Amino acid sequence: MIIAEIKGLQKNYKSTPALKNVTMELNSGEVLGFIGPNGAGKSTTIRILLGIIKSSGGTAKIFGKDVWKDSIEIHKQLAYVPGDVNLWPNLTGGEIIDLFMRLQGTKNNGRRDELIQKFQLDPKKKARTYSKGNRQKVALIAALASNAELYIFDEPTSGLDPLMEAVFQEEVEKLKGQGKSILLSSHILSEVERLCDRVAIIRQGEVIETGTLEELRHLTRYQYRITTKENPVGLKQVSGVHDLVINGNQAVFQADSDRIDAILEAIVPYHVVKLASVPPTLEALFMRHYTGK
Amino acid sequence: MKNRFNQTGMIFLHTLRRDWLKLLIWTVALSLFAGGFAKSLYEMYGKDPAGLVTMYETMKNPAMIAMLGPTLATAKTYSIGAMYAQEMILFTALVFAIVSIMHVISRTRKEEDDGITELIRSFQVGRLANTTAIVLEMFLLHVVIIAFSTILLQVQNIPGLSFSSNLLYSASLGAQGFLWAMIALIFVQLAAGAGGARGLSFLTIGFFYILRMGTDMSAPDASWFNPLGWSYLVNVYVSDDWFPIVIAFVVSIVFLVISYMLEQARDMGAGYLPERSGRDHAKERLLSLPGLVLRLQKTFIISWLFSLFIAGAMYGSIFGDMDDFVSDNEIMKQMFLHNANYTIQEQFMSVLFVILSLLTTIFIIGSLMKLMNEEKKGRWDQLYATKISRAKFYWYHVIMTFLLGVIGQFAAILGLYLAQRSVMDTPLSLWEVSKSGIIWLPAIFFFIGILAVLIGWLPRFTVVIWGYLIFAFFISYFGQMMDIPEFVTKLDVFSYIPKVPVEEWKWGAIILIKLIALLLIVIGFIGYKKRDLVSE
Ligand SMILES: Nc1ncnc2c1ncn2[C@@H]1O[C@H](COP(=O)(O)OP(=O)(O)O)[C@@H](O)[C@H]1O
Ligand SMILES: [Mg+2]
């Protein structure tokens, strides 16, 4: 079942386009990583999904309902943590958590207290004294304690220390175990790798790639390092070989994944002594997509 | 020892560079406030000795003493200067004190809370350098204000106001400003944050203000132990006593030394008073949109209702002596006695409610503006992601503003009614006063309508409403005195409201303005429903 369906979404701010074409889907029970460089349009997309701002074109549906017209219906089953958590300075963290939970429609004090404990938040302090991380904790606790179907997190761990980040990841895995759907915009690669079933990569207002991490890896080239008995000069003629460096009997190159067959055939005559392949790292993958190379 | 003040000069210059515009504005505004009204007061009452005597009687009224402070003059020595000082000095001292408190805290504790001080201290800057720089700044500011205010009084060239008295009058205000800056500085050290320091400072000033209400009446000598007392105790223009200024200055220095010692011994970011920790869970009544909105505006609403009540009471308290007063004074006669069918009080009241209604308007614009400010600060984002609709956000705020407009106006009505009842032989009835006040409600609602349209369609330009309010204020205040073209006056919604009881109650105008206001609110809603939330 598709929880969120976004097609050709656009947003223009006074003629400058912030979103040009955002197309992606979030399936039921899945964690979708939403990644892209700063200013790519992640928060803008999420704010459209919440009906906080109105799209300039395209469609976006959650639970099969239009995100602008039926926002209230959608919000009944949704929990959200913004990237920039702004709280009322003269209310305490505890009061704000209770308020958010009530307005979200949840009553689960046990879970709330457990989360307050886990995130080590002092709920008696006024929000004005909270650091960015603590403000994020307030929003996270309220969201995680709620019983929603869809959770939207916009860079939720950007102010948390590694320990708290781990707590967050643990909690998201729990939600995943309960079959909840999650849209997670994130910059932390290890977090994406650990939590996300699929990722959508956005750059300059356009989703340029979606798929599982495996699929994305596939789209990029593996690196090969071979040692042969003879100088493998023949590789130069094989299509699908890139960045080839031959050093005596050793060669290093990148290979398109759909050309592996032909490449292997081409190197057999040189008597392969050693062959190693390295999958692209997540960083390499992101770098490639982020910079468009 | 030197180390503690390291780089004070640098920080001082830096502070001046940051604050120069603010300082300039205050210098002009506070000097004008202190010395600017002398001429007009003189024109009104001072020219005619009989006027002064009436004024002396009026100002002996307990309500007047409670609000504005006593005079040590007698009926004989009650000169124009004595009257000016009595009317102005305490009130102006309060204004000076408030400005000082706000500024000192925002430049010391606020910066500490914001983490700016931390960065500054990481350079070769002494522990007390920043505080000292602010103290120097405040000292300089008040010296300049004293000079300006004295010059301002001098150039108005009012018979009976001598240079030395003018200097004393200005110095007593300057001393108050500096003194309260030092008091604030102590609370900066004691409190756990800027908010606490501000709260304690205002609590202290409120405490001393109310304390002197009691002592001024029953035990005038006790005012010598009241920092606010050191303003009017100079007895300026009567017997010119510099001693209270010496006290104020010495005490300021003592407070400064205490504050230095406290700052020396504390950690940055820490205070001495234990921080009251708040609730770990919300009370039931906070847990809804109206509950939240009321809670966010609680202090704002209470202080405004209180102020409106006091403003009404202030006007009401002079009703008693008005007869003598106006019949003795040509200008007043011209201003208020147009129509022999009504008493002076009635005529005065009908004009008065323009001003009280403008005050109520400021109150409700401030309240409705919070809908916008919260949005700009990004605090609605999370609530928008819940099942609360935009319609609820909008209508809760608008309806609350309506109610506050009515309640605010009634606070002023009640204040005026109670005060005039206590001073008049045949007081006006509550209904008579109310009629005069509620007729203005449509004009107040009209402002809600305009602001609603701005919020719905031009959310980034909501400040425009203040421009319109200032325009209305100007027209209402000076409209009659100056020759303003009719079509300009007609742009002010207040000009359509009949001044009851002197003018006749007009249902037509009232209903029409209400309908327009309602229409504007609906138009605003249409825009609000379909626009993007904005952020700063
Ligand atoms: N209110 C706005 N007015 C104009 N431009 C905006 C506004 N909000 C966002 N943008 C622009 O839209 C782009 C996407 O921003 P955003 O969605 O916040 O990026 P991300 O969350 O991926 O870092 C940026 O270039 C930003 O400058
Ligand atoms: Mg963002």
XYZ file of N, CA and C in Angstrom, chain A residues 11-14 47 50-55 68 71-72 75-76 78-82 84-96 98-100 102-106 112-113 116 123-126 128-129 139, chain B residues 113 192-196 275-284 286-289 291-292 295-297 299 374-390 460 528-535:
312
model
N 7.414 24.057 -6.463
C 7.141 25.204 -5.603
C 7.985 26.373 -6.066
N 7.337 27.466 -6.352
C 8.058 28.671 -6.753
C 7.915 29.733 -5.683
N 9.020 30.292 -5.323
C 8.973 31.468 -4.459
C 9.241 32.676 -5.320
N 8.235 33.481 -5.565
C 8.432 34.670 -6.383
C 9.248 34.335 -7.630
N 7.199 20.603 4.115
C 6.194 21.607 4.504
C 4.985 21.578 3.570
N 2.785 18.769 4.654
C 2.022 19.063 5.863
C 0.935 20.115 5.635
N 0.880 20.652 4.425
C -0.121 21.695 4.175
C 0.223 23.018 4.815
N 1.486 23.197 5.191
C 1.894 24.476 5.769
C 2.116 25.491 4.654
N 2.614 25.017 3.534
C 2.693 25.857 2.344
C 2.037 25.114 1.179
N 1.687 25.879 0.182
C 0.915 25.315 -0.921
C 1.821 25.092 -2.127
N 1.669 23.949 -2.779
C 2.539 23.667 -3.921
C 2.113 24.527 -5.108
N -3.189 19.329 0.677
C -3.626 20.699 0.972
C -5.080 20.714 1.439
N -5.863 18.288 4.673
C -4.745 18.217 5.623
C -5.188 17.781 7.013
N -6.360 18.215 7.432
C -6.767 17.906 8.808
C -6.992 16.403 8.978
N -3.646 14.799 9.146
C -2.889 15.087 10.373
C -3.335 14.248 11.553
N -4.543 13.697 11.458
C -5.000 12.862 12.564
C -4.107 11.643 12.757
N -0.740 11.514 11.805
C 0.599 11.915 11.422
C 1.333 12.571 12.593
N 2.624 12.317 12.680
C 3.433 13.010 13.682
C 4.626 13.629 12.974
N 5.000 14.825 13.423
C 6.015 15.587 12.680
C 7.027 16.207 13.625
N 8.283 16.151 13.223
C 9.332 16.865 13.951
C 10.048 17.774 12.957
N 9.932 19.091 13.116
C 10.567 20.001 12.161
C 12.082 20.051 12.339
N 13.831 22.796 12.490
C 14.131 23.874 13.415
C 13.007 23.893 14.427
N 13.258 23.385 15.611
C 12.169 23.330 16.594
C 12.113 24.652 17.344
N 10.993 25.347 17.216
C 10.815 26.618 17.925
C 9.762 26.442 18.999
N 10.115 26.763 20.230
C 9.186 26.536 21.343
C 8.883 27.844 22.057
N 7.814 27.840 22.835
C 7.443 29.033 23.604
C 8.373 29.145 24.791
N 9.133 30.247 24.864
C 10.196 30.329 25.872
C 9.699 30.216 27.304
N 8.446 30.622 27.561
C 8.027 30.631 28.968
C 7.202 29.416 29.385
N 7.124 28.416 28.517
C 6.516 27.158 28.943
C 7.641 26.146 29.198
N 7.380 25.186 30.078
C 8.417 24.182 30.324
C 8.342 23.101 29.250
N 9.443 22.351 29.120
C 9.482 21.262 28.158
C 8.347 20.276 28.404
N 8.116 19.962 29.676
C 7.059 19.012 30.016
C 5.688 19.504 29.576
N 5.439 20.794 29.786
C 4.144 21.351 29.381
C 3.978 21.284 27.863
N 5.064 21.567 27.160
C 4.967 21.581 25.699
C 4.764 20.166 25.157
N 3.240 17.733 26.677
C 1.833 17.396 26.928
C 0.909 18.074 25.926
N 1.218 19.335 25.645
C 0.395 20.086 24.698
C 0.442 19.457 23.309
N 1.642 19.172 22.842
C 1.783 18.571 21.514
C 1.044 17.237 21.444
N -1.463 16.197 23.239
C -2.906 16.372 23.270
C -3.421 16.855 21.917
N -2.720 17.818 21.330
C -3.198 18.358 20.064
C -3.021 17.343 18.948
N -2.027 16.476 19.111
C -1.844 15.429 18.116
C -2.941 14.381 18.299
N -3.421 14.255 19.512
C -4.517 13.334 19.775
C -4.098 12.060 20.486
N -2.959 12.124 21.175
C -2.450 10.915 21.824
C -2.545 11.045 23.332
N 5.408 8.365 27.249
C 5.992 9.699 27.345
C 7.096 9.733 28.402
N 6.777 9.226 29.590
C 7.758 9.286 30.672
C 8.983 8.428 30.358
N 11.063 10.488 27.983
C 11.724 11.602 28.673
C 12.972 11.079 29.383
N 12.197 17.950 32.108
C 10.955 18.566 31.621
C 10.519 19.772 32.443
N 11.185 20.018 33.560
C 10.748 21.132 34.410
C 11.382 22.452 34.002
N 12.321 22.393 33.092
C 13.001 23.627 32.677
C 12.184 24.362 31.639
N 12.242 25.689 31.705
C 11.567 26.503 30.699
C 12.279 26.325 29.351
N 13.089 28.345 27.235
C 14.100 29.345 26.874
C 15.496 28.893 27.266
N 15.584 27.985 28.226
C 16.906 27.543 28.661
C 17.414 26.352 27.845
N 10.355 17.912 20.785
C 9.524 17.563 19.636
C 9.583 16.063 19.352
N 22.909 34.973 28.549
C 21.997 33.867 28.217
C 22.180 33.422 26.770
N 18.489 34.029 37.786
C 19.039 32.909 37.028
C 19.030 33.170 35.534
N 18.454 34.289 35.107
C 18.425 34.593 33.682
C 17.869 35.984 33.460
N 17.894 36.420 32.188
C 17.434 37.772 31.878
C 15.967 37.972 32.252
N 15.154 36.968 31.984
C 13.732 37.070 32.300
C 13.518 37.308 33.788
N 14.230 36.542 34.591
C 14.114 36.681 36.042
C 14.582 38.052 36.505
N 16.814 28.716 40.682
C 15.850 28.842 39.600
C 14.633 28.003 39.937
N 13.518 28.680 39.936
C 12.277 27.972 40.216
C 12.026 27.034 39.050
N 11.968 25.742 39.332
C 11.718 24.875 38.193
C 10.219 24.822 37.959
N 9.859 24.665 36.705
C 8.448 24.724 36.335
C 7.782 23.373 36.510
N 6.609 23.275 35.932
C 5.884 22.006 36.019
C 6.486 20.986 35.076
N 6.474 19.711 35.518
C 6.917 18.708 34.557
C 5.757 18.254 33.674
N 4.540 18.575 34.107
C 3.415 18.253 33.236
C 2.482 19.444 33.138
N 1.752 19.487 32.022
C 0.880 20.634 31.810
C -0.408 20.472 32.593
N -0.961 21.614 33.007
C -2.302 21.574 33.591
C -3.298 21.370 32.475
N -4.422 20.794 32.854
C -5.438 20.472 31.855
C -5.821 21.706 31.017
N -4.246 24.128 29.906
C -3.311 24.570 28.857
C -3.501 23.759 27.577
N -4.100 22.568 27.733
C -4.038 21.592 26.645
C -5.085 21.772 25.560
N -5.204 22.965 25.046
C -6.067 23.182 23.889
C -5.574 24.464 23.250
N -6.017 24.718 22.031
C -5.543 25.927 21.374
C -5.948 27.193 22.144
N -6.615 27.450 25.257
C -5.866 27.427 26.515
C -4.448 27.914 26.309
N -3.828 27.431 25.248
C -2.455 27.832 24.948
C -2.379 29.329 24.647
N -2.768 31.388 27.694
C -1.590 31.288 28.532
C -0.441 32.137 27.978
N -0.288 32.084 26.653
C 0.799 32.853 26.042
C 0.582 34.351 26.232
N -0.687 34.771 26.301
C -0.962 36.202 26.386
C -1.335 36.652 27.786
N 0.060 37.427 30.734
C 0.670 38.613 31.337
C 0.310 39.864 30.552
N 3.800 34.620 16.272
C 4.061 33.214 16.557
C 4.354 32.471 15.248
N 3.587 32.815 14.225
C 3.798 32.183 12.928
C 5.193 32.493 12.399
N 5.565 33.776 12.478
C 6.877 34.166 11.950
C 7.999 33.509 12.719
N 7.799 33.284 14.008
C 8.844 32.643 14.796
C 8.844 31.132 14.608
N 7.932 30.624 13.769
C 7.927 29.194 13.464
C 7.302 28.330 14.541
N 6.581 28.956 15.479
C 6.060 28.145 16.574
C 4.718 27.500 16.253
N 4.088 27.943 15.164
C 2.826 27.287 14.805
C 3.083 26.032 13.985
N 4.273 25.892 13.411
C 4.533 24.785 12.485
C 4.047 23.454 13.024
N 4.440 23.208 14.295
C 4.093 21.895 14.827
C 2.626 21.753 15.114
N 1.973 22.866 15.426
C 0.543 22.770 15.695
C -0.218 22.618 14.383
N 0.329 23.170 13.319
C -0.298 23.019 12.016
C -0.229 21.595 11.530
N 0.749 20.854 12.052
C 0.863 19.455 11.646
C -0.083 18.576 12.456
N -0.920 19.185 13.293
C -1.921 18.399 14.024
C -3.283 18.626 13.392
N -4.309 18.092 14.030
C -5.616 18.171 13.383
C -6.317 19.517 13.568
N -5.626 20.497 14.159
C -6.231 21.824 14.272
C -6.219 22.503 12.905
N -7.361 23.012 12.503
C -7.432 23.609 11.171
C -7.035 25.075 11.225
N -6.766 25.614 10.069
C -6.443 27.044 9.998
C -7.617 27.876 10.427
N 3.485 39.810 5.565
C 4.776 40.426 5.866
C 4.649 41.931 6.119
N -6.153 33.972 4.543
C -5.402 33.192 5.534
C -5.483 31.708 5.239
N -6.648 31.282 4.763
C -6.860 29.861 4.533
C -5.975 29.318 3.420
N -5.671 30.180 2.466
C -4.990 29.605 1.310
C -3.557 30.088 1.122
N -3.026 30.736 2.138
C -1.664 31.212 1.907
C -0.636 30.320 2.614
N 0.631 30.513 2.219
C 1.720 29.810 2.875
C 1.939 30.408 4.249
N 2.348 29.563 5.187
C 2.839 30.118 6.450
C 4.135 30.847 6.135
N 4.377 31.953 6.791
C 5.626 32.659 6.523
C 6.558 32.509 7.710
N 7.830 32.655 7.409
C 8.795 32.652 8.502
C 9.688 33.859 8.318
